[in-house]
């Protein structure tokens, strides 16, 4: 079955760049028709969609984060990545990678377990 | 683009039914039939339980059902069980030119 797993540093210094990777197993990330997403959850709070990449080449970002976010795909290792620049304490959160259901259903059917990232001063 | 509004908490006894509301605007919930619901147990990733307002993923219990009227979507859980105690989030597609997906504020469901 399809599984996702986030990885990356759990601690990032303020003003630096947060980098996370989501390794995909059970399906090729180049399979047509799927959106590969990043979503975050601030401590004790709700969820926030960060962005996705579609068909390995077409990213789309949340308007509130688009000036600082890059999502890219590494097809040789079947994974996709998130980079968030100029981080502050407000970027402290659990970061999830997620795949949609396909078929333009606009629902996140498969999630990784999440990676906690703390921004320190 | 503001978060969708959900009640902070809902509680009921085991075996009873509850309904969780999710109120958006005419720019999201009211326009698109793409409301999804997620169940999240403590320290776990969210799990999809409803998509496209009313559809359940394969294998999911029919005790979970969704509906939508105007700018408000609802999740109903019937025959509450102890394992239903969790946080529940709604999410709506908001269309091109926006941040695309807006989540709800979340509802803590407690089974008494």
Tab-separated table of C-alpha atoms in Angstrom:
chain	number	residue	atom	x	y	z
A	1	UNK	CA	0.000	0.000	0.000
A	2	UNK	CA	1.033	3.630	-0.395
A	3	UNK	CA	2.999	5.053	2.506
A	4	UNK	CA	4.570	8.432	3.159
A	5	UNK	CA	7.340	9.259	5.618
A	6	UNK	CA	8.636	12.718	6.518
A	7	UNK	CA	12.258	13.282	7.491
A	8	UNK	CA	14.490	16.231	8.306
A	9	UNK	CA	15.903	18.296	11.169
A	10	UNK	CA	13.663	18.709	14.176
A	11	UNK	CA	15.287	21.987	15.171
A	12	UNK	CA	15.908	24.990	12.934
A	13	UNK	CA	17.325	28.348	13.932
A	14	UNK	CA	15.338	31.476	13.383
A	15	UNK	CA	15.927	33.176	10.001
A	16	UNK	CA	17.295	29.962	8.480
A	17	UNK	CA	15.697	27.525	6.031
A	18	UNK	CA	13.505	24.613	7.045
A	19	UNK	CA	13.996	21.571	4.822
A	20	UNK	CA	11.905	18.412	4.940
A	21	UNK	CA	11.652	15.396	2.681
A	22	UNK	CA	8.744	13.024	2.152
A	23	UNK	CA	9.714	9.562	0.966
A	24	UNK	CA	6.983	7.751	-0.936
A	25	UNK	CA	6.640	3.967	-1.062
A	26	UNK	CA	4.099	1.749	-2.777
A	27	UNK	CA	3.591	3.984	-5.810
A	28	UNK	CA	5.760	5.970	-8.188
A	29	UNK	CA	5.690	9.683	-7.511
A	30	UNK	CA	5.532	10.162	-11.281
A	31	UNK	CA	2.163	8.388	-11.524
A	32	UNK	CA	-0.161	10.732	-13.348
A	33	UNK	CA	-3.023	12.460	-11.597
A	34	UNK	CA	-1.871	12.818	-8.016
A	35	UNK	CA	-1.116	15.912	-5.987
A	36	UNK	CA	1.648	15.693	-3.414
A	37	UNK	CA	1.001	18.077	-0.537
A	38	UNK	CA	2.559	19.611	2.532
A	39	UNK	CA	0.290	20.522	5.445
A	40	UNK	CA	1.275	21.772	8.883
A	41	UNK	CA	-0.308	21.902	12.310
A	42	UNK	CA	0.761	24.444	14.876
A	43	UNK	CA	0.891	23.207	18.503
A	44	UNK	CA	-2.621	22.677	19.877
A	45	UNK	CA	-4.093	24.309	16.806
A	46	UNK	CA	-5.636	23.623	13.459
A	47	UNK	CA	-4.262	22.521	10.139
A	48	UNK	CA	-2.802	24.769	7.453
A	49	UNK	CA	-2.279	23.758	3.835
A	50	UNK	CA	1.158	24.816	2.584
A	51	UNK	CA	1.186	23.713	-1.030
A	52	UNK	CA	1.424	20.856	-3.503
A	53	UNK	CA	3.321	19.683	-6.513
A	54	UNK	CA	1.520	18.008	-9.399
A	55	UNK	CA	3.003	15.776	-12.081
A	56	UNK	CA	6.481	16.509	-10.698
A	57	UNK	CA	6.681	19.956	-12.259
A	58	UNK	CA	3.730	22.096	-11.272
A	59	UNK	CA	3.781	23.513	-7.746
A	60	UNK	CA	1.048	25.630	-6.182
A	61	UNK	CA	1.492	27.394	-2.868
A	62	UNK	CA	-0.641	28.951	-0.179
A	63	UNK	CA	-0.830	32.668	-0.855
A	64	UNK	CA	0.289	33.439	2.691
A	65	UNK	CA	3.490	31.390	2.322
A	66	UNK	CA	4.297	31.506	-1.391
A	67	UNK	CA	7.119	34.039	-1.018
A	68	UNK	CA	9.026	31.624	1.260
A	69	UNK	CA	8.039	28.134	0.048
A	70	UNK	CA	9.462	25.778	-2.541
A	71	UNK	CA	8.173	22.245	-3.175
A	72	UNK	CA	10.121	20.002	-5.505
A	73	UNK	CA	10.315	16.366	-6.584
A	74	UNK	CA	13.262	13.966	-6.650
A	75	UNK	CA	12.054	11.290	-9.050
A	76	UNK	CA	15.171	9.143	-8.774
A	77	UNK	CA	14.520	8.631	-5.060
A	78	UNK	CA	10.725	8.747	-5.239
A	79	UNK	CA	10.385	11.619	-2.828
A	80	UNK	CA	9.362	15.251	-2.664
A	81	UNK	CA	10.649	18.072	-0.537
A	82	UNK	CA	9.642	21.241	1.243
A	83	UNK	CA	11.844	24.276	1.766
A	84	UNK	CA	10.650	27.192	3.863
A	85	UNK	CA	12.993	30.167	4.114
A	86	UNK	CA	13.418	32.861	6.766
A	87	UNK	CA	11.651	30.881	9.452
A	88	UNK	CA	10.408	32.360	12.722
A	89	UNK	CA	8.846	30.893	15.856
A	90	UNK	CA	5.506	31.043	14.051
A	91	UNK	CA	6.722	28.258	11.772
A	92	UNK	CA	7.058	25.835	14.689
A	93	UNK	CA	4.644	23.035	13.858
A	94	UNK	CA	4.145	19.408	12.959
A	95	UNK	CA	4.667	19.107	9.221
A	96	UNK	CA	2.769	16.440	7.306
A	97	UNK	CA	3.158	15.270	3.753
A	98	UNK	CA	-0.031	13.972	2.193
A	99	UNK	CA	-1.314	12.651	-1.104
A	100	UNK	CA	-4.715	13.445	-2.451
A	101	UNK	CA	-7.203	10.801	-3.564
A	102	UNK	CA	-6.704	11.489	-7.230
A	103	UNK	CA	-9.564	12.119	-9.607
A	104	UNK	CA	-9.802	15.762	-8.556
A	105	UNK	CA	-11.626	14.800	-5.363
A	106	UNK	CA	-9.739	17.502	-3.418
A	107	UNK	CA	-9.255	15.310	-0.343
A	108	UNK	CA	-6.119	14.167	1.416
A	109	UNK	CA	-6.420	10.405	1.556
A	110	UNK	CA	-2.929	9.375	2.618
A	111	UNK	CA	-0.776	11.089	5.233
A	112	UNK	CA	2.680	10.600	6.651
A	113	UNK	CA	3.014	10.343	10.439
A	114	UNK	CA	4.280	13.908	10.682
A	115	UNK	CA	7.539	15.591	11.640
A	116	UNK	CA	7.774	18.077	14.492
A	117	UNK	CA	9.909	21.103	13.653
A	118	UNK	CA	10.829	23.655	16.287
A	119	UNK	CA	12.252	27.038	15.362
A	120	UNK	CA	14.651	28.312	17.982
A	121	UNK	CA	16.094	31.745	18.496
B	1	UNK	CA	-9.045	33.547	3.730
B	2	UNK	CA	-10.260	32.673	7.221
B	3	UNK	CA	-10.472	29.256	8.794
B	4	UNK	CA	-13.827	27.487	8.648
B	5	UNK	CA	-15.729	27.736	11.919
B	6	UNK	CA	-16.369	24.643	14.003
B	7	UNK	CA	-17.566	24.284	17.596
B	8	UNK	CA	-14.648	23.797	19.963
B	9	UNK	CA	-16.158	20.722	21.565
B	10	UNK	CA	-19.075	18.335	21.354
B	11	UNK	CA	-19.847	15.519	23.758
B	12	UNK	CA	-22.375	12.727	24.062
B	13	UNK	CA	-22.742	9.323	25.656
B	14	UNK	CA	-21.728	6.127	23.965
B	15	UNK	CA	-24.412	4.926	21.571
B	16	UNK	CA	-25.808	8.390	20.923
B	17	UNK	CA	-25.367	10.535	17.826
B	18	UNK	CA	-23.619	13.853	17.403
B	19	UNK	CA	-23.363	16.415	14.639
B	20	UNK	CA	-20.392	18.693	14.099
B	21	UNK	CA	-20.934	21.818	12.009
B	22	UNK	CA	-18.431	23.539	9.731
B	23	UNK	CA	-19.326	27.032	8.562
B	24	UNK	CA	-17.543	28.747	5.704
B	25	UNK	CA	-18.493	31.341	3.135
B	26	UNK	CA	-19.872	31.570	-0.371
B	27	UNK	CA	-16.246	31.564	-1.554
B	28	UNK	CA	-15.528	28.066	-0.310
B	29	UNK	CA	-18.103	25.738	1.273
B	30	UNK	CA	-20.986	27.503	-0.432
B	31	UNK	CA	-19.539	27.226	-3.934
B	32	UNK	CA	-17.651	23.954	-4.090
B	33	UNK	CA	-18.828	20.422	-3.308
B	34	UNK	CA	-15.407	19.504	-1.977
B	35	UNK	CA	-15.747	19.466	1.779
B	36	UNK	CA	-13.739	16.745	3.468
B	37	UNK	CA	-13.566	15.666	7.094
B	38	UNK	CA	-10.629	14.277	9.058
B	39	UNK	CA	-10.416	12.406	12.344
B	40	UNK	CA	-7.274	12.908	14.418
B	41	UNK	CA	-6.384	10.922	17.518
B	42	UNK	CA	-3.726	12.367	19.863
B	43	UNK	CA	-0.233	12.379	18.391
B	44	UNK	CA	-1.480	10.778	15.174
B	45	UNK	CA	-1.856	12.033	11.646
B	46	UNK	CA	-5.322	13.033	10.452
B	47	UNK	CA	-7.381	10.337	8.754
B	48	UNK	CA	-9.827	11.053	5.941
B	49	UNK	CA	-13.380	10.026	6.850
B	50	UNK	CA	-15.591	12.020	4.433
B	51	UNK	CA	-14.874	13.624	1.057
B	52	UNK	CA	-16.920	15.471	-1.550
B	53	UNK	CA	-19.371	16.452	1.202
B	54	UNK	CA	-20.955	13.020	1.634
B	55	UNK	CA	-18.710	10.226	0.355
B	56	UNK	CA	-16.951	7.744	2.612
B	57	UNK	CA	-13.619	6.117	1.800
B	58	UNK	CA	-13.836	2.417	1.110
B	59	UNK	CA	-14.078	0.382	4.296
B	60	UNK	CA	-15.056	3.257	6.552
B	61	UNK	CA	-17.945	2.690	8.944
B	62	UNK	CA	-21.348	3.906	7.806
B	63	UNK	CA	-21.745	5.461	11.258
B	64	UNK	CA	-19.950	8.458	9.768
B	65	UNK	CA	-21.951	10.612	7.361
B	66	UNK	CA	-21.629	14.072	5.878
B	67	UNK	CA	-23.950	16.687	4.467
B	68	UNK	CA	-23.918	20.260	3.233
B	69	UNK	CA	-26.433	23.075	3.079
B	70	UNK	CA	-25.461	26.513	1.842
B	71	UNK	CA	-22.254	27.662	3.522
B	72	UNK	CA	-22.384	25.004	6.246
B	73	UNK	CA	-21.234	21.403	6.128
B	74	UNK	CA	-21.940	18.855	8.826
B	75	UNK	CA	-20.475	15.602	10.057
B	76	UNK	CA	-22.730	13.169	11.899
B	77	UNK	CA	-21.441	10.259	13.926
B	78	UNK	CA	-24.117	7.786	14.958
B	79	UNK	CA	-23.815	5.081	17.599
B	80	UNK	CA	-20.866	6.797	19.274
B	81	UNK	CA	-18.083	4.480	20.339
B	82	UNK	CA	-15.163	5.157	22.698
B	83	UNK	CA	-12.696	5.158	19.789
B	84	UNK	CA	-14.625	8.014	18.167
B	85	UNK	CA	-13.211	10.324	20.835
B	86	UNK	CA	-10.819	12.478	18.801
B	87	UNK	CA	-10.404	15.839	17.115
B	88	UNK	CA	-12.322	16.386	13.893
B	89	UNK	CA	-11.405	18.887	11.188
B	90	UNK	CA	-13.299	19.927	8.105
B	91	UNK	CA	-11.616	21.229	4.979
B	92	UNK	CA	-12.965	22.965	1.901
B	93	UNK	CA	-11.531	23.561	-1.524
B	94	UNK	CA	-11.609	27.294	-2.230
B	95	UNK	CA	-10.806	27.449	-5.917
B	96	UNK	CA	-8.058	28.983	-8.049
B	97	UNK	CA	-6.578	32.303	-7.101
B	98	UNK	CA	-6.815	31.491	-3.402
B	99	UNK	CA	-4.788	29.425	-0.957
B	100	UNK	CA	-6.812	26.530	-2.419
B	101	UNK	CA	-7.655	24.667	0.793
B	102	UNK	CA	-9.013	26.076	4.031
B	103	UNK	CA	-9.334	23.953	7.140
B	104	UNK	CA	-11.744	24.237	10.021
B	105	UNK	CA	-10.808	25.271	13.533
B	106	UNK	CA	-11.322	21.740	14.805
B	107	UNK	CA	-13.795	20.072	17.181
B	108	UNK	CA	-12.935	17.874	20.127
B	109	UNK	CA	-15.473	15.046	20.364
B	110	UNK	CA	-15.760	13.493	23.796
B	111	UNK	CA	-17.559	10.212	24.437
B	112	UNK	CA	-19.011	10.293	27.924
